[in-house]
Backbone as a printed PyTorch tensor [residue, N CA C, xyz], in Angstrom:
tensor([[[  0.8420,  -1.1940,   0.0000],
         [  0.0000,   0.0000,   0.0000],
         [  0.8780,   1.2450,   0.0000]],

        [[  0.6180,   2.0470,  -1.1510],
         [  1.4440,   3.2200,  -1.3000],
         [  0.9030,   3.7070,   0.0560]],

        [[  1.9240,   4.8900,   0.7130],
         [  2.2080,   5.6690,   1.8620],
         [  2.7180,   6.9590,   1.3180]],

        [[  2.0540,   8.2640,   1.7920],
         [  3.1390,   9.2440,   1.6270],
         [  2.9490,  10.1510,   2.7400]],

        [[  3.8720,  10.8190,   3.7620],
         [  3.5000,  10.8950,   4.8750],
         [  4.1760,  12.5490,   4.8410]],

        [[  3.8580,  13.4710,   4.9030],
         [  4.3380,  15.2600,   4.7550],
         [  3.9220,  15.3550,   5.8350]],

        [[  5.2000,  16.1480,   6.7110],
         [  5.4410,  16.7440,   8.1370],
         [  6.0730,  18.1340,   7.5930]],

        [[  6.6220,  18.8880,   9.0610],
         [  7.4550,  20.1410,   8.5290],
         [  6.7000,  21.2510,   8.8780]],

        [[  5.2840,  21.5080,   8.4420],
         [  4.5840,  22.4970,   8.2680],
         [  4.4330,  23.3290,   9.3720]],

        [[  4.2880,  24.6950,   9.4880],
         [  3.9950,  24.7870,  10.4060],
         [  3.6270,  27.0390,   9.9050]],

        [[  3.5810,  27.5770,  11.3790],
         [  3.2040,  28.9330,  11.0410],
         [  4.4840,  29.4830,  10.9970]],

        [[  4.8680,  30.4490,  10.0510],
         [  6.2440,  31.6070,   9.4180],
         [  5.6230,  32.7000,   9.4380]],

        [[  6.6990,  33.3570,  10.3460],
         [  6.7520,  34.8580,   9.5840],
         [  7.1730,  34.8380,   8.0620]],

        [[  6.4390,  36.4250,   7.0350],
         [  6.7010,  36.6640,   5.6880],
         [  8.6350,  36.8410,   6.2250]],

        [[  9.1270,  36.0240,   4.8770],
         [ 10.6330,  35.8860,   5.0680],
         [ 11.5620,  34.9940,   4.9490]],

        [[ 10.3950,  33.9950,   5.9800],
         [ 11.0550,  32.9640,   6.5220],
         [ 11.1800,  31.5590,   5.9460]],

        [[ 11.7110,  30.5040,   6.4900],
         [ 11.4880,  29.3910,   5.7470],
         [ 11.2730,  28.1520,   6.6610]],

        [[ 10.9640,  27.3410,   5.6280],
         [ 10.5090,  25.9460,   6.1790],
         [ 11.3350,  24.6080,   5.7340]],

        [[ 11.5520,  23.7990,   6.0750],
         [ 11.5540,  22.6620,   5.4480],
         [ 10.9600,  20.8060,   5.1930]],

        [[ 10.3250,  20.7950,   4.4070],
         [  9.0950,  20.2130,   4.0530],
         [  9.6850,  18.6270,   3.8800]],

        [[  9.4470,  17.5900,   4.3830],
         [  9.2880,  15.9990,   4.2680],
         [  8.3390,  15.4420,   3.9520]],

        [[  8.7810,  14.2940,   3.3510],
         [  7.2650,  13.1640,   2.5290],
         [  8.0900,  12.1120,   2.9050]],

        [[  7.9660,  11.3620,   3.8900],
         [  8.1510,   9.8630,   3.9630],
         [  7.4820,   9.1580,   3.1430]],

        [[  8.0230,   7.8990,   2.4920],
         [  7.2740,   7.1530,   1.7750],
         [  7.4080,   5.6570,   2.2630]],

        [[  6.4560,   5.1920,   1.5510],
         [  6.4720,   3.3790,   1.9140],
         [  5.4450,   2.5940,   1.2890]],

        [[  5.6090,   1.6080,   0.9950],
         [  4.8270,   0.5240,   0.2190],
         [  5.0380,   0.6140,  -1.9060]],

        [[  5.9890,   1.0900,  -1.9300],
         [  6.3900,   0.9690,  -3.1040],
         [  8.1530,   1.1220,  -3.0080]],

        [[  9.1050,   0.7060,  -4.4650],
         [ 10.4440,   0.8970,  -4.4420],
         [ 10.4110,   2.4790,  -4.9850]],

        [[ 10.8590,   3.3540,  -4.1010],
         [ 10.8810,   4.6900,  -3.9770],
         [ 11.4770,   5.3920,  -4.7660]],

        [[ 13.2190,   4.1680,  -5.5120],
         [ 13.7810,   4.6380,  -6.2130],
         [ 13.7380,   4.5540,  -7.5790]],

        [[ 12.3940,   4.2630,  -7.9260],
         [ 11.8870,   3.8850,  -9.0770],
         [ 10.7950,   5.0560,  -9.5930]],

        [[ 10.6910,   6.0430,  -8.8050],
         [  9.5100,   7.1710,  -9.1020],
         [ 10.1360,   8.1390,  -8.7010]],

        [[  9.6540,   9.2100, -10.0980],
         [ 10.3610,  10.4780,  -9.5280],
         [  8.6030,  10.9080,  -8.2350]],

        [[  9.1580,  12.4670,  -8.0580],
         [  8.3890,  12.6220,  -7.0950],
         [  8.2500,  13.9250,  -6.8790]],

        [[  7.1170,  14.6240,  -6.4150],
         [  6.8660,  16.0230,  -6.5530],
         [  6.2990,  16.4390,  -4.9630]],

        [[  6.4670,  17.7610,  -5.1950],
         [  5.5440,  18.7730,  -4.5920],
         [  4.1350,  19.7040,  -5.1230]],

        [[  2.9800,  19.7990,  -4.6380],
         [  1.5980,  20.3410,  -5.0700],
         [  1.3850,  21.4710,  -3.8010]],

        [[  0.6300,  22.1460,  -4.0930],
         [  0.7300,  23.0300,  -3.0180],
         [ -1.5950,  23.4940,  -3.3280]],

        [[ -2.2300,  23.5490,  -2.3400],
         [ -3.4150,  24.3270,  -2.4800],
         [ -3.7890,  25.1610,  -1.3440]],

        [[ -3.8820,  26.4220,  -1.7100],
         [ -4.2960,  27.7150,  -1.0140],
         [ -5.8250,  27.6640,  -0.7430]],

        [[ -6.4610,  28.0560,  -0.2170],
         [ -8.0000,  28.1820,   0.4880],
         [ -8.7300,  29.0460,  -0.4670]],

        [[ -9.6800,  28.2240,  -1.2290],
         [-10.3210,  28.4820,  -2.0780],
         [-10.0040,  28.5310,  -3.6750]],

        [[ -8.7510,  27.9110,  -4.2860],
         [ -8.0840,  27.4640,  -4.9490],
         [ -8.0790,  26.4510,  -5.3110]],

        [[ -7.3330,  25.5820,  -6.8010],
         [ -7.4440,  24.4430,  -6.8850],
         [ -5.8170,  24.1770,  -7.1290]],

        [[ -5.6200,  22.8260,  -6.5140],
         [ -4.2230,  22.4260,  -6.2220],
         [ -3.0750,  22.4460,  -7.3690]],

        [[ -2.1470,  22.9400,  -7.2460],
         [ -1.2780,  23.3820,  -8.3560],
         [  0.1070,  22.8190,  -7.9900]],

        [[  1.3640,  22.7380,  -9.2620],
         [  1.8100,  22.0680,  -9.2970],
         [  3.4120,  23.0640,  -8.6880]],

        [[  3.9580,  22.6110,  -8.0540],
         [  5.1120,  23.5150,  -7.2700],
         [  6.4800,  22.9070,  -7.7360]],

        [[  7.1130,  21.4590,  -7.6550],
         [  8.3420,  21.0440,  -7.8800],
         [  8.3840,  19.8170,  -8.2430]],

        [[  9.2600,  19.1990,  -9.3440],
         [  9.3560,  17.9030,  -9.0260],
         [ 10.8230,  17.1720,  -9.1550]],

        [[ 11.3980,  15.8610,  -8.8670],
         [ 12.4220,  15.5510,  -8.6380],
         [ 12.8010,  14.0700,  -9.4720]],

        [[ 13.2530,  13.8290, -10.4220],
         [ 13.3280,  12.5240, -10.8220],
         [ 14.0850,  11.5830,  -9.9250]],

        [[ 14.0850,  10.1820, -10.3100],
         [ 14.3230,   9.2820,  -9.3190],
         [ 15.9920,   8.7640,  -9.1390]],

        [[ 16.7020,  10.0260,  -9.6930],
         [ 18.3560,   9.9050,  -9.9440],
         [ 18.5780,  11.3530,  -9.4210]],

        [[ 17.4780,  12.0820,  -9.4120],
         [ 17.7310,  13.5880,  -9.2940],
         [ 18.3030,  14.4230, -10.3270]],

        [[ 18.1010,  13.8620, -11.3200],
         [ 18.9360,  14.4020, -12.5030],
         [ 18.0250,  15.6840, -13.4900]],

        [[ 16.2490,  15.1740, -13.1550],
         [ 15.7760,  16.1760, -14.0190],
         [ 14.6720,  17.0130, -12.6820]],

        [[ 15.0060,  18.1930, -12.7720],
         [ 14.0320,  18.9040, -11.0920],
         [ 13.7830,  19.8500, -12.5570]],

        [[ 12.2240,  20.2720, -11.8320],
         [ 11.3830,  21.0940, -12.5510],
         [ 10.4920,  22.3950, -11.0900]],

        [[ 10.3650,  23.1340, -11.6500],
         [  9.6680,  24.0500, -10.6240],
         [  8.5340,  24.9540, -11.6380]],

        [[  8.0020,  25.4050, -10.6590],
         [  6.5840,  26.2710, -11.0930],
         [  7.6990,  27.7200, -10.9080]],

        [[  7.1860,  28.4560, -11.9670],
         [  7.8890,  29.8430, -11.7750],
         [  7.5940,  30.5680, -10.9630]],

        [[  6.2570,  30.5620, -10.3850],
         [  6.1380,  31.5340,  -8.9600],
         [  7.1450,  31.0550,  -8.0040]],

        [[  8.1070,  29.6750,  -7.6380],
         [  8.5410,  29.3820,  -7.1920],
         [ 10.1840,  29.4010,  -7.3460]],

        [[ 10.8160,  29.7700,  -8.7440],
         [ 11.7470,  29.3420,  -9.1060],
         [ 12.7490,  30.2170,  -7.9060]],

        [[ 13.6760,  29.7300,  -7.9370],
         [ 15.1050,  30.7200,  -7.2620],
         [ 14.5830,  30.7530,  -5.6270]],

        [[ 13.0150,  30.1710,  -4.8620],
         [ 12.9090,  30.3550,  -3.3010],
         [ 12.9720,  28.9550,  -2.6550]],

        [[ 12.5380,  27.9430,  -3.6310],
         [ 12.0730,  26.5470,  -3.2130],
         [ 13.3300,  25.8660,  -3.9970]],

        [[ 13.6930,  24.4870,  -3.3370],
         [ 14.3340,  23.9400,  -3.7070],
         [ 13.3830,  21.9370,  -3.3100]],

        [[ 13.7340,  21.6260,  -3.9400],
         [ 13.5020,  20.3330,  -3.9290],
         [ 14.3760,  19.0070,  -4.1030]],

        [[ 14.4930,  18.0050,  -2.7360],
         [ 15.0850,  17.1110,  -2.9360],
         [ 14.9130,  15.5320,  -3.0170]],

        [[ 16.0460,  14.4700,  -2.7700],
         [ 15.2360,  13.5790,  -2.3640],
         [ 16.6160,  12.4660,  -1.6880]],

        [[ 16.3870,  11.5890,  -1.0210],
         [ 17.1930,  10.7450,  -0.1810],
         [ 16.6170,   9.1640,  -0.4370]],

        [[ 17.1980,   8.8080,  -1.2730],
         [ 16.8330,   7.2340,  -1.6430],
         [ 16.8730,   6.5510,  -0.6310]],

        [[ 18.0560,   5.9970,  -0.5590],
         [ 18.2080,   5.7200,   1.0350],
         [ 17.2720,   5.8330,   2.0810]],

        [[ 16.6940,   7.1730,   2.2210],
         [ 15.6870,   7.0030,   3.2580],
         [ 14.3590,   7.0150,   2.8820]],

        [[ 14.2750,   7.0560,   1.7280],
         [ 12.4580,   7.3430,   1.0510],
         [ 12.1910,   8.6650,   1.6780]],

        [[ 12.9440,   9.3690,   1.6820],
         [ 12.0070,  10.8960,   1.7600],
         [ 12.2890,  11.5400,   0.6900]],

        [[ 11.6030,  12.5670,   0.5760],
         [ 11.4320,  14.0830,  -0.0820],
         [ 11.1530,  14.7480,   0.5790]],

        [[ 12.2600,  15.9570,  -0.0320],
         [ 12.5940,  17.3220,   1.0730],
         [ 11.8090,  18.4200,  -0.1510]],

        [[ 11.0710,  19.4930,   0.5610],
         [ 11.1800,  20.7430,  -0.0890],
         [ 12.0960,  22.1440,   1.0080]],

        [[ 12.7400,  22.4820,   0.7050],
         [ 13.5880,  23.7450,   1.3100],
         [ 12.4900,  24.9480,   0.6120]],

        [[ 11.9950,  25.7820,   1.3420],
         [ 11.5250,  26.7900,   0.8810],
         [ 11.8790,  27.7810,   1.7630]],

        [[ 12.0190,  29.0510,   1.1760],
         [ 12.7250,  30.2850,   1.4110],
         [ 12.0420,  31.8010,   1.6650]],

        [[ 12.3010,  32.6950,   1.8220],
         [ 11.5030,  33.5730,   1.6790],
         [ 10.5600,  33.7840,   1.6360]],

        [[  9.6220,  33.1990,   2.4510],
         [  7.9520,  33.0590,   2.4710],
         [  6.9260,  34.4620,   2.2840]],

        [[  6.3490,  34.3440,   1.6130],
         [  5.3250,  35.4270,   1.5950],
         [  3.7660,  34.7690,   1.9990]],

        [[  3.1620,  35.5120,   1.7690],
         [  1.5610,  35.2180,   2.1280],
         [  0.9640,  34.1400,   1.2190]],

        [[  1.9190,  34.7010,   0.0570],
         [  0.4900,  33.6820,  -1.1030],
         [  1.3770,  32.4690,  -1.0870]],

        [[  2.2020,  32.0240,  -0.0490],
         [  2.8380,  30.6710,  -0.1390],
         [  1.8010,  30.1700,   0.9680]],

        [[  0.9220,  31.2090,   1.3410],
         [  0.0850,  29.9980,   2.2360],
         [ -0.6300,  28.6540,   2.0680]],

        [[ -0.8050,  27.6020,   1.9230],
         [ -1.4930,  26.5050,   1.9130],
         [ -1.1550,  25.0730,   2.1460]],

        [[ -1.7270,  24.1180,   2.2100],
         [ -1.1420,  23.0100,   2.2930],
         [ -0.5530,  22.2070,   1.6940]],

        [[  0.3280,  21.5750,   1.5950],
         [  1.7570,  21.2270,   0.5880],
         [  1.3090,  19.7040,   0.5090]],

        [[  1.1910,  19.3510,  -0.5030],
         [  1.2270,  17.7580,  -0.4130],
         [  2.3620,  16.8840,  -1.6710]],

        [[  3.0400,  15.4430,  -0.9940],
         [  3.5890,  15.0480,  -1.9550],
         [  2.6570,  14.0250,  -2.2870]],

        [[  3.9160,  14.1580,  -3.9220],
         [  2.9600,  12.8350,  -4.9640],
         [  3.9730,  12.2080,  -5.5110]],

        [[  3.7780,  11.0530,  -6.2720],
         [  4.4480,  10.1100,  -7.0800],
         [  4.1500,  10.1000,  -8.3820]],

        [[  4.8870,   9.9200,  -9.2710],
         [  4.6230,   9.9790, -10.7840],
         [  5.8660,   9.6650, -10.8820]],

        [[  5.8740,  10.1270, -12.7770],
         [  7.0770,   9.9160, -13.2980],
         [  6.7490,  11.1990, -14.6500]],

        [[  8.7220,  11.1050, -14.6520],
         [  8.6800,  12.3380, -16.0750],
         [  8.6250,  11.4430, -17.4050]],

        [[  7.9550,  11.8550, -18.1650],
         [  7.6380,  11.0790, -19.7220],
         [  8.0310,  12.0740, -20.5810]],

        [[  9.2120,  11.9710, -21.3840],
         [  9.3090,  13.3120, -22.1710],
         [  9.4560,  14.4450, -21.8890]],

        [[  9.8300,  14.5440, -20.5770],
         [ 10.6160,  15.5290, -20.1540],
         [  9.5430,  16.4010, -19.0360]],

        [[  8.6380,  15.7680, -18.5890],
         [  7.4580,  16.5540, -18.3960],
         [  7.0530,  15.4180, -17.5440]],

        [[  6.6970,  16.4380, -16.3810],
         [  6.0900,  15.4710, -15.0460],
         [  4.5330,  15.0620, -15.3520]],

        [[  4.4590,  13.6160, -14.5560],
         [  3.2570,  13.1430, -15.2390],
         [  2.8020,  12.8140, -13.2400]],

        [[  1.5290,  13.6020, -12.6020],
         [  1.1910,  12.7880, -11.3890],
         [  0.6340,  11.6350, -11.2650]],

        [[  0.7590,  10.7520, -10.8400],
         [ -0.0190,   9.6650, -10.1970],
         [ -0.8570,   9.8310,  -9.2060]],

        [[ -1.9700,   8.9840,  -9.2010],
         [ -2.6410,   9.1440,  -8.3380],
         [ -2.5300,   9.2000,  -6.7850]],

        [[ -1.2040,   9.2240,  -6.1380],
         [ -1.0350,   9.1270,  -4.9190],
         [ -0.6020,  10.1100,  -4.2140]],

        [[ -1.2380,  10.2360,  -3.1830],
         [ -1.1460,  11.6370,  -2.9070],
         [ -0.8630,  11.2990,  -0.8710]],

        [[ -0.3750,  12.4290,  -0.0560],
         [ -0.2130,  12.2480,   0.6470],
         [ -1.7700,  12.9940,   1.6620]],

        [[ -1.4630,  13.1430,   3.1660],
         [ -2.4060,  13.9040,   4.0070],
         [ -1.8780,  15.4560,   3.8230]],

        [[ -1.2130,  15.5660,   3.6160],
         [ -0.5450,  17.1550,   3.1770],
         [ -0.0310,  17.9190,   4.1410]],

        [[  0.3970,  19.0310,   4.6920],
         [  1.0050,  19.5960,   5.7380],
         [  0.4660,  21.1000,   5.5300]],

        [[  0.3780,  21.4770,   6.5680],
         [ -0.3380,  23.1630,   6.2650],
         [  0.7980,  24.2360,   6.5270]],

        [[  0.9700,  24.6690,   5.6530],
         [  2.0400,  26.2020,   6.1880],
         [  1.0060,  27.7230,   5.5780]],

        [[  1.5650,  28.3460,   6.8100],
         [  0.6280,  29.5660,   7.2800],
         [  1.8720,  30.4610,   7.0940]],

        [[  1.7590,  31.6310,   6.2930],
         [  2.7800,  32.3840,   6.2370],
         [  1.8490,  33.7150,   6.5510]],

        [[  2.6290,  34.5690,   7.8570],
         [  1.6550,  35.3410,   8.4200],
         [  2.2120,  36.2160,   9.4960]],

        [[  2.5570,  37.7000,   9.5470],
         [  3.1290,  37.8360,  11.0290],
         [  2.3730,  38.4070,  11.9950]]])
């Protein structure tokens, strides 16, 4: 049974940063790349980072480029997001997913985690 488990979250001052985990389990981890989604309150969930399963191809959403970074630790089945400089409209809840890139271009799978809430706010 796929698992994806996002901790980290929590309330920031505008500025500040976080850093975001997705434990995984019930699949070989190093076989899927793997992303970040992010949805704000009253919004529909959008696509923030993703990481192939060598780390060789990372993709980001441009509202994001140059603050967020995205990683991943085979070894331990996690995924990291590093995010930076927080503003307001980074408010919402972050969730990871599993997929893979096809042509250069992230494709999600249906698996999704419970998500983590970050509140950017002073």
């Amino acid at each position: 049974q796929v698992q994806l488990v996002e901790s980290g979250g929590g309330l920031v001052q505008p500025g500040g940063s976080l850093r975001l985990s997705c434990a995984a389990s019930g699949f070989t981890f190093s076989n899927y790349a793997m992303s970040w989604y992010r949805q704000a309150p009253g919004k529909e969930r959008e696509f923030v980072a993703a990481i192939s399963w060598g780390s060789i191809n990372v993709v980001y959403a441009d509202s994001v480029k140059g603050r967020f970074t995205i990683s991943r630790d085979n070894a331990k089945k996690t995924t990291y997001l590093q995010i930076n400089k927080l503003t307001p409209e980074d408010t919402a809840v972050y969730y990871c997913n599993r997929g893979r890139f096809i042509n250069g271009d992230y494709e999600a799978q249906n698996s999704w985690g419970q998500g983590t809430q970050v509140t950017v706010s002073s």
